[in-house]
């Protein structure tokens, strides 16, 4: 039996959505138990009515707008801090929350701890590709400034996650830059390129451009957290813009509305791919246990899949594989 702690108060959609997702995860995985973190009046009735759901009563919640480090230090009884502590104490094997990314990063780093040898944890997620091939992208925002050694570690951690989450046998890695040529990029990007090339025994295949993010050409794309966060939010913003414009266009005439009705299933499928709900969110790689961070406007599907993916990472020993990859890299 694998136990995952889920933050019932994480996200903007309300605890009802989170509890619905937990219930769906428990129904789908008979070998899963969930430690539900939240106020007693919210989680106790849910746990009483669901087998394999156990309460972790918390009296505080870290809000999205709070300073992460300050909130983690001052709110020891918050769902995020208590959830991470439950992993450290062995009460849970992994943690899922759609709460404040910064607070989760701080709390997890302090309480779950980094794998020996890991310089920086990194946020990674699988993004869809035009070819049907999914690409693991990291770092998505955990580290704005990254050393050459850390970017090489990101590559190894991303490859390990690609093997576990996507089943890729020998993942290749590309560096996000402003051109495919080896000579392209800032001084920092050129340094990253040299370090990756020196560390590779064939898995590093050179630079990837922004147009490659959704092309499905690579198994793993690495970059610093500043670049990755800007890139991912650009994708999200573009997707919202296109959906909004399509809605406006369909409202312009009955003919357009009829066409939109026919396209609706296809558009919903594309939106679902871009939402990240299939994997529940981004995984914080480099820690001693799986920690998955859902996006703020999370859905019941994302919560369900976040818990299931977290459990899968435990069963397939993602942490051990990352530790092995980091040790080999040294």
mmCIF file of N, CA and C in Angstrom, residues 42-133:
data_model
loop_
_atom_site.group_PDB
_atom_site.id
_atom_site.type_symbol
_atom_site.label_atom_id
_atom_site.label_comp_id
_atom_site.label_asym_id
_atom_site.label_seq_id
_atom_site.Cartn_x
_atom_site.Cartn_y
_atom_site.Cartn_z
ATOM 1 N N UNK A 42 -13.555 19.952 7.660
ATOM 2 C CA UNK A 42 -13.616 19.664 6.229
ATOM 3 C C UNK A 42 -13.197 18.229 5.924
ATOM 4 N N UNK A 43 -12.116 17.791 6.532
ATOM 5 C CA UNK A 43 -11.560 16.487 6.153
ATOM 6 C C UNK A 43 -12.144 15.321 6.948
ATOM 7 N N UNK A 44 -12.585 15.554 8.184
ATOM 8 C CA UNK A 44 -13.095 14.450 9.010
ATOM 9 C C UNK A 44 -14.312 13.767 8.382
ATOM 10 N N UNK A 45 -15.325 14.509 7.927
ATOM 11 C CA UNK A 45 -16.477 13.844 7.297
ATOM 12 C C UNK A 45 -16.085 13.066 6.047
ATOM 13 N N UNK A 46 -15.150 13.631 5.271
ATOM 14 C CA UNK A 46 -14.710 12.942 4.053
ATOM 15 C C UNK A 46 -14.000 11.639 4.404
ATOM 16 N N UNK A 47 -13.087 11.682 5.355
ATOM 17 C CA UNK A 47 -12.331 10.484 5.727
ATOM 18 C C UNK A 47 -13.229 9.430 6.366
ATOM 19 N N UNK A 48 -14.241 9.869 7.102
ATOM 20 C CA UNK A 48 -15.181 8.923 7.719
ATOM 21 C C UNK A 48 -15.971 8.151 6.667
ATOM 22 N N UNK A 49 -16.182 8.768 5.520
ATOM 23 C CA UNK A 49 -17.015 8.149 4.486
ATOM 24 C C UNK A 49 -16.213 7.511 3.356
ATOM 25 N N UNK A 50 -14.873 7.522 3.455
ATOM 26 C CA UNK A 50 -14.035 6.925 2.405
ATOM 27 C C UNK A 50 -12.980 6.018 3.028
ATOM 28 N N UNK A 51 -13.011 4.771 2.643
ATOM 29 C CA UNK A 51 -11.965 3.844 3.084
ATOM 30 C C UNK A 51 -10.618 4.287 2.515
ATOM 31 N N UNK A 52 -9.582 4.047 3.281
ATOM 32 C CA UNK A 52 -8.205 4.363 2.898
ATOM 33 C C UNK A 52 -7.929 5.868 2.824
ATOM 34 N N UNK A 53 -8.819 6.682 3.419
ATOM 35 C CA UNK A 53 -8.574 8.122 3.565
ATOM 36 C C UNK A 53 -8.409 8.421 5.042
ATOM 37 N N UNK A 54 -7.294 9.052 5.397
ATOM 38 C CA UNK A 54 -6.981 9.329 6.802
ATOM 39 C C UNK A 54 -6.770 10.822 6.998
ATOM 40 N N UNK A 55 -7.251 11.366 8.110
ATOM 41 C CA UNK A 55 -7.136 12.818 8.319
ATOM 42 C C UNK A 55 -5.769 13.247 8.851
ATOM 43 N N UNK A 56 -5.292 14.371 8.363
ATOM 44 C CA UNK A 56 -4.140 15.067 8.927
ATOM 45 C C UNK A 56 -4.641 16.476 9.250
ATOM 46 N N UNK A 57 -5.064 16.662 10.484
ATOM 47 C CA UNK A 57 -5.727 17.904 10.864
ATOM 48 C C UNK A 57 -4.714 19.048 10.942
ATOM 49 N N UNK A 58 -5.006 20.113 10.193
ATOM 50 C CA UNK A 58 -4.150 21.300 10.156
ATOM 51 C C UNK A 58 -5.003 22.532 10.472
ATOM 52 N N UNK A 59 -4.414 23.489 11.148
ATOM 53 C CA UNK A 59 -5.177 24.662 11.576
ATOM 54 C C UNK A 59 -4.833 25.926 10.793
ATOM 55 N N UNK A 60 -3.877 25.809 9.835
ATOM 56 C CA UNK A 60 -3.467 26.988 9.066
ATOM 57 C C UNK A 60 -3.377 26.658 7.583
ATOM 58 N N UNK A 61 -3.485 27.694 6.760
ATOM 59 C CA UNK A 61 -3.359 27.556 5.306
ATOM 60 C C UNK A 61 -2.444 28.662 4.806
ATOM 61 N N UNK A 62 -1.495 28.337 3.956
ATOM 62 C CA UNK A 62 -0.635 29.344 3.329
ATOM 63 C C UNK A 62 -1.328 29.829 2.065
ATOM 64 N N UNK A 63 -1.604 31.123 2.006
ATOM 65 C CA UNK A 63 -2.296 31.701 0.861
ATOM 66 C C UNK A 63 -1.313 31.964 -0.277
ATOM 67 N N UNK A 64 -1.861 32.072 -1.494
ATOM 68 C CA UNK A 64 -1.028 32.243 -2.689
ATOM 69 C C UNK A 64 -0.159 33.506 -2.631
ATOM 70 N N UNK A 65 -0.683 34.576 -2.033
ATOM 71 C CA UNK A 65 0.042 35.845 -2.066
ATOM 72 C C UNK A 65 1.086 36.016 -0.976
ATOM 73 N N UNK A 66 1.205 35.059 -0.079
ATOM 74 C CA UNK A 66 2.162 35.190 1.020
ATOM 75 C C UNK A 66 3.595 34.925 0.561
ATOM 76 N N UNK A 67 4.551 35.568 1.250
ATOM 77 C CA UNK A 67 5.972 35.320 0.957
ATOM 78 C C UNK A 67 6.292 33.878 1.363
ATOM 79 N N UNK A 68 6.783 33.065 0.433
ATOM 80 C CA UNK A 68 6.955 31.628 0.702
ATOM 81 C C UNK A 68 7.774 31.298 1.944
ATOM 82 N N UNK A 69 8.986 31.834 2.026
ATOM 83 C CA UNK A 69 9.863 31.483 3.151
ATOM 84 C C UNK A 69 9.279 31.958 4.477
ATOM 85 N N UNK A 70 8.742 33.173 4.488
ATOM 86 C CA UNK A 70 8.152 33.714 5.714
ATOM 87 C C UNK A 70 6.952 32.882 6.152
ATOM 88 N N UNK A 71 6.105 32.522 5.192
ATOM 89 C CA UNK A 71 4.906 31.741 5.510
ATOM 90 C C UNK A 71 5.262 30.360 6.037
ATOM 91 N N UNK A 72 6.244 29.730 5.435
ATOM 92 C CA UNK A 72 6.648 28.383 5.875
ATOM 93 C C UNK A 72 7.213 28.432 7.291
ATOM 94 N N UNK A 73 7.987 29.480 7.598
ATOM 95 C CA UNK A 73 8.560 29.605 8.946
ATOM 96 C C UNK A 73 7.492 29.904 9.996
ATOM 97 N N UNK A 74 6.514 30.730 9.636
ATOM 98 C CA UNK A 74 5.536 31.187 10.628
ATOM 99 C C UNK A 74 4.311 30.287 10.748
ATOM 100 N N UNK A 75 4.010 29.526 9.719
ATOM 101 C CA UNK A 75 2.806 28.694 9.729
ATOM 102 C C UNK A 75 3.174 27.203 9.767
ATOM 103 N N UNK A 76 3.650 26.783 10.916
ATOM 104 C CA UNK A 76 4.082 25.392 11.074
ATOM 105 C C UNK A 76 2.906 24.409 11.019
ATOM 106 N N UNK A 77 1.692 24.908 11.296
ATOM 107 C CA UNK A 77 0.510 24.044 11.290
ATOM 108 C C UNK A 77 -0.266 24.127 9.974
ATOM 109 N N UNK A 78 0.364 24.680 8.938
ATOM 110 C CA UNK A 78 -0.297 24.782 7.630
ATOM 111 C C UNK A 78 -0.313 23.434 6.920
ATOM 112 N N UNK A 79 -1.228 23.306 5.973
ATOM 113 C CA UNK A 79 -1.350 22.040 5.229
ATOM 114 C C UNK A 79 -0.082 21.715 4.439
ATOM 115 N N UNK A 80 0.562 22.729 3.890
ATOM 116 C CA UNK A 80 1.775 22.495 3.099
ATOM 117 C C UNK A 80 2.917 22.020 3.994
ATOM 118 N N UNK A 81 3.136 22.709 5.113
ATOM 119 C CA UNK A 81 4.238 22.326 6.007
ATOM 120 C C UNK A 81 3.959 20.962 6.642
ATOM 121 N N UNK A 82 2.749 20.777 7.167
ATOM 122 C CA UNK A 82 2.423 19.498 7.802
ATOM 123 C C UNK A 82 2.468 18.348 6.797
ATOM 124 N N UNK A 83 2.053 18.619 5.563
ATOM 125 C CA UNK A 83 2.107 17.582 4.530
ATOM 126 C C UNK A 83 3.526 17.133 4.252
ATOM 127 N N UNK A 84 4.440 18.106 4.143
ATOM 128 C CA UNK A 84 5.847 17.763 3.887
ATOM 129 C C UNK A 84 6.477 17.069 5.094
ATOM 130 N N UNK A 85 6.101 17.504 6.295
ATOM 131 C CA UNK A 85 6.608 16.861 7.512
ATOM 132 C C UNK A 85 6.120 15.417 7.594
ATOM 133 N N UNK A 86 4.899 15.161 7.142
ATOM 134 C CA UNK A 86 4.372 13.786 7.167
ATOM 135 C C UNK A 86 5.205 12.859 6.293
ATOM 136 N N UNK A 87 5.746 13.402 5.218
ATOM 137 C CA UNK A 87 6.635 12.607 4.358
ATOM 138 C C UNK A 87 7.957 12.347 5.068
ATOM 139 N N UNK A 88 8.492 13.383 5.701
ATOM 140 C CA UNK A 88 9.760 13.227 6.426
ATOM 141 C C UNK A 88 9.655 12.180 7.535
ATOM 142 N N UNK A 89 8.503 12.147 8.219
ATOM 143 C CA UNK A 89 8.304 11.204 9.323
ATOM 144 C C UNK A 89 7.904 9.810 8.855
ATOM 145 N N UNK A 90 7.680 9.643 7.549
ATOM 146 C CA UNK A 90 7.317 8.327 7.029
ATOM 147 C C UNK A 90 5.839 8.016 7.090
ATOM 148 N N UNK A 91 5.011 8.995 7.435
ATOM 149 C CA UNK A 91 3.560 8.777 7.457
ATOM 150 C C UNK A 91 2.980 8.770 6.047
ATOM 151 N N UNK A 92 3.689 9.401 5.120
ATOM 152 C CA UNK A 92 3.286 9.407 3.710
ATOM 153 C C UNK A 92 4.521 9.180 2.850
ATOM 154 N N UNK A 93 4.288 8.604 1.668
ATOM 155 C CA UNK A 93 5.397 8.312 0.754
ATOM 156 C C UNK A 93 5.633 9.422 -0.257
ATOM 157 N N UNK A 94 4.672 10.351 -0.386
ATOM 158 C CA UNK A 94 4.780 11.448 -1.331
ATOM 159 C C UNK A 94 3.750 12.504 -0.993
ATOM 160 N N UNK A 95 3.844 13.669 -1.660
ATOM 161 C CA UNK A 95 2.971 14.799 -1.337
ATOM 162 C C UNK A 95 2.474 15.453 -2.604
ATOM 163 N N UNK A 96 1.168 15.800 -2.620
ATOM 164 C CA UNK A 96 0.577 16.547 -3.727
ATOM 165 C C UNK A 96 -0.140 17.768 -3.181
ATOM 166 N N UNK A 97 0.085 18.930 -3.826
ATOM 167 C CA UNK A 97 -0.628 20.149 -3.461
ATOM 168 C C UNK A 97 -0.730 21.057 -4.670
ATOM 169 N N UNK A 98 -1.849 21.753 -4.770
ATOM 170 C CA UNK A 98 -2.016 22.778 -5.805
ATOM 171 C C UNK A 98 -1.917 24.163 -5.170
ATOM 172 N N UNK A 99 -1.247 24.238 -4.038
ATOM 173 C CA UNK A 99 -1.077 25.501 -3.335
ATOM 174 C C UNK A 99 0.079 26.314 -3.886
ATOM 175 N N UNK A 100 0.586 27.229 -3.083
ATOM 176 C CA UNK A 100 1.666 28.124 -3.484
ATOM 177 C C UNK A 100 2.920 27.343 -3.882
ATOM 178 N N UNK A 101 3.351 27.527 -5.131
ATOM 179 C CA UNK A 101 4.540 26.819 -5.620
ATOM 180 C C UNK A 101 5.766 27.159 -4.782
ATOM 181 N N UNK A 102 5.939 28.446 -4.487
ATOM 182 C CA UNK A 102 7.104 28.860 -3.705
ATOM 183 C C UNK A 102 7.110 28.257 -2.320
ATOM 184 N N UNK A 103 5.939 28.232 -1.674
ATOM 185 C CA UNK A 103 5.854 27.672 -0.324
ATOM 186 C C UNK A 103 6.115 26.169 -0.338
ATOM 187 N N UNK A 104 5.597 25.477 -1.343
ATOM 188 C CA UNK A 104 5.835 24.028 -1.453
ATOM 189 C C UNK A 104 7.319 23.758 -1.668
ATOM 190 N N UNK A 105 7.942 24.559 -2.521
ATOM 191 C CA UNK A 105 9.379 24.390 -2.779
ATOM 192 C C UNK A 105 10.185 24.563 -1.502
ATOM 193 N N UNK A 106 9.873 25.613 -0.732
ATOM 194 C CA UNK A 106 10.608 25.863 0.513
ATOM 195 C C UNK A 106 10.337 24.759 1.531
ATOM 196 N N UNK A 107 9.060 24.434 1.737
ATOM 197 C CA UNK A 107 8.694 23.435 2.751
ATOM 198 C C UNK A 107 9.242 22.056 2.400
ATOM 199 N N UNK A 108 9.179 21.704 1.126
ATOM 200 C CA UNK A 108 9.675 20.395 0.702
ATOM 201 C C UNK A 108 11.192 20.317 0.810
ATOM 202 N N UNK A 109 11.874 21.391 0.445
ATOM 203 C CA UNK A 109 13.341 21.400 0.541
ATOM 204 C C UNK A 109 13.792 21.256 1.988
ATOM 205 N N UNK A 110 13.071 21.928 2.903
ATOM 206 C CA UNK A 110 13.443 21.890 4.319
ATOM 207 C C UNK A 110 13.067 20.573 4.985
ATOM 208 N N UNK A 111 11.889 20.052 4.660
ATOM 209 C CA UNK A 111 11.345 18.916 5.409
ATOM 210 C C UNK A 111 11.490 17.563 4.710
ATOM 211 N N UNK A 112 11.334 17.534 3.410
ATOM 212 C CA UNK A 112 11.548 16.271 2.684
ATOM 213 C C UNK A 112 13.040 16.076 2.452
ATOM 214 N N UNK A 113 13.705 17.158 2.062
ATOM 215 C CA UNK A 113 15.159 17.109 1.883
ATOM 216 C C UNK A 113 15.575 16.685 0.492
ATOM 217 N N UNK A 114 16.775 17.106 0.110
ATOM 218 C CA UNK A 114 17.304 16.774 -1.210
ATOM 219 C C UNK A 114 18.040 15.434 -1.204
ATOM 220 N N UNK A 115 18.025 14.781 -2.333
ATOM 221 C CA UNK A 115 18.836 13.588 -2.540
ATOM 222 C C UNK A 115 20.311 13.973 -2.418
ATOM 223 N N UNK A 116 21.100 13.122 -1.827
ATOM 224 C CA UNK A 116 22.528 13.407 -1.660
ATOM 225 C C UNK A 116 23.170 13.694 -3.021
ATOM 226 N N UNK A 117 23.849 14.810 -3.111
ATOM 227 C CA UNK A 117 24.535 15.179 -4.344
ATOM 228 C C UNK A 117 23.747 16.121 -5.238
ATOM 229 N N UNK A 118 22.450 16.247 -5.003
ATOM 230 C CA UNK A 118 21.627 17.144 -5.831
ATOM 231 C C UNK A 118 21.867 18.583 -5.400
ATOM 232 N N UNK A 119 22.236 19.432 -6.346
ATOM 233 C CA UNK A 119 22.538 20.819 -6.037
ATOM 234 C C UNK A 119 21.270 21.656 -5.889
ATOM 235 N N UNK A 120 20.320 21.448 -6.786
ATOM 236 C CA UNK A 120 19.056 22.193 -6.750
ATOM 237 C C UNK A 120 17.916 21.280 -7.193
ATOM 238 N N UNK A 121 16.776 21.281 -6.504
ATOM 239 C CA UNK A 121 15.607 20.583 -7.044
ATOM 240 C C UNK A 121 15.082 21.355 -8.246
ATOM 241 N N UNK A 122 14.393 20.677 -9.145
ATOM 242 C CA UNK A 122 13.887 21.323 -10.356
ATOM 243 C C UNK A 122 12.444 20.919 -10.610
ATOM 244 N N UNK A 123 11.651 21.866 -11.094
ATOM 245 C CA UNK A 123 10.266 21.586 -11.463
ATOM 246 C C UNK A 123 10.216 21.056 -12.894
ATOM 247 N N UNK A 124 9.569 19.914 -13.064
ATOM 248 C CA UNK A 124 9.485 19.298 -14.387
ATOM 249 C C UNK A 124 8.049 18.918 -14.704
ATOM 250 N N UNK A 125 7.709 18.976 -15.966
ATOM 251 C CA UNK A 125 6.396 18.500 -16.397
ATOM 252 C C UNK A 125 6.514 17.941 -17.802
ATOM 253 N N UNK A 126 5.542 17.112 -18.186
ATOM 254 C CA UNK A 126 5.494 16.558 -19.535
ATOM 255 C C UNK A 126 4.551 17.409 -20.367
ATOM 256 N N UNK A 127 5.045 17.956 -21.468
ATOM 257 C CA UNK A 127 4.216 18.780 -22.336
ATOM 258 C C UNK A 127 3.941 18.029 -23.633
ATOM 259 N N UNK A 128 2.758 18.231 -24.239
ATOM 260 C CA UNK A 128 2.392 17.477 -25.440
ATOM 261 C C UNK A 128 3.178 17.935 -26.663
ATOM 262 N N UNK A 129 3.300 17.038 -27.641
ATOM 263 C CA UNK A 129 3.988 17.369 -28.877
ATOM 264 C C UNK A 129 3.137 17.073 -30.096
ATOM 265 N N UNK A 130 3.409 17.779 -31.188
ATOM 266 C CA UNK A 130 2.628 17.617 -32.414
ATOM 267 C C UNK A 130 2.731 16.208 -32.982
ATOM 268 N N UNK A 131 3.827 15.528 -32.686
ATOM 269 C CA UNK A 131 4.038 14.174 -33.213
ATOM 270 C C UNK A 131 3.390 13.108 -32.336
ATOM 271 N N UNK A 132 2.834 13.528 -31.186
ATOM 272 C CA UNK A 132 2.312 12.564 -30.228
ATOM 273 C C UNK A 132 3.325 12.210 -29.162
ATOM 274 N N UNK A 133 4.547 12.622 -29.366
ATOM 275 C CA UNK A 133 5.637 12.381 -28.411
ATOM 276 C C UNK A 133 5.612 13.476 -27.347
#
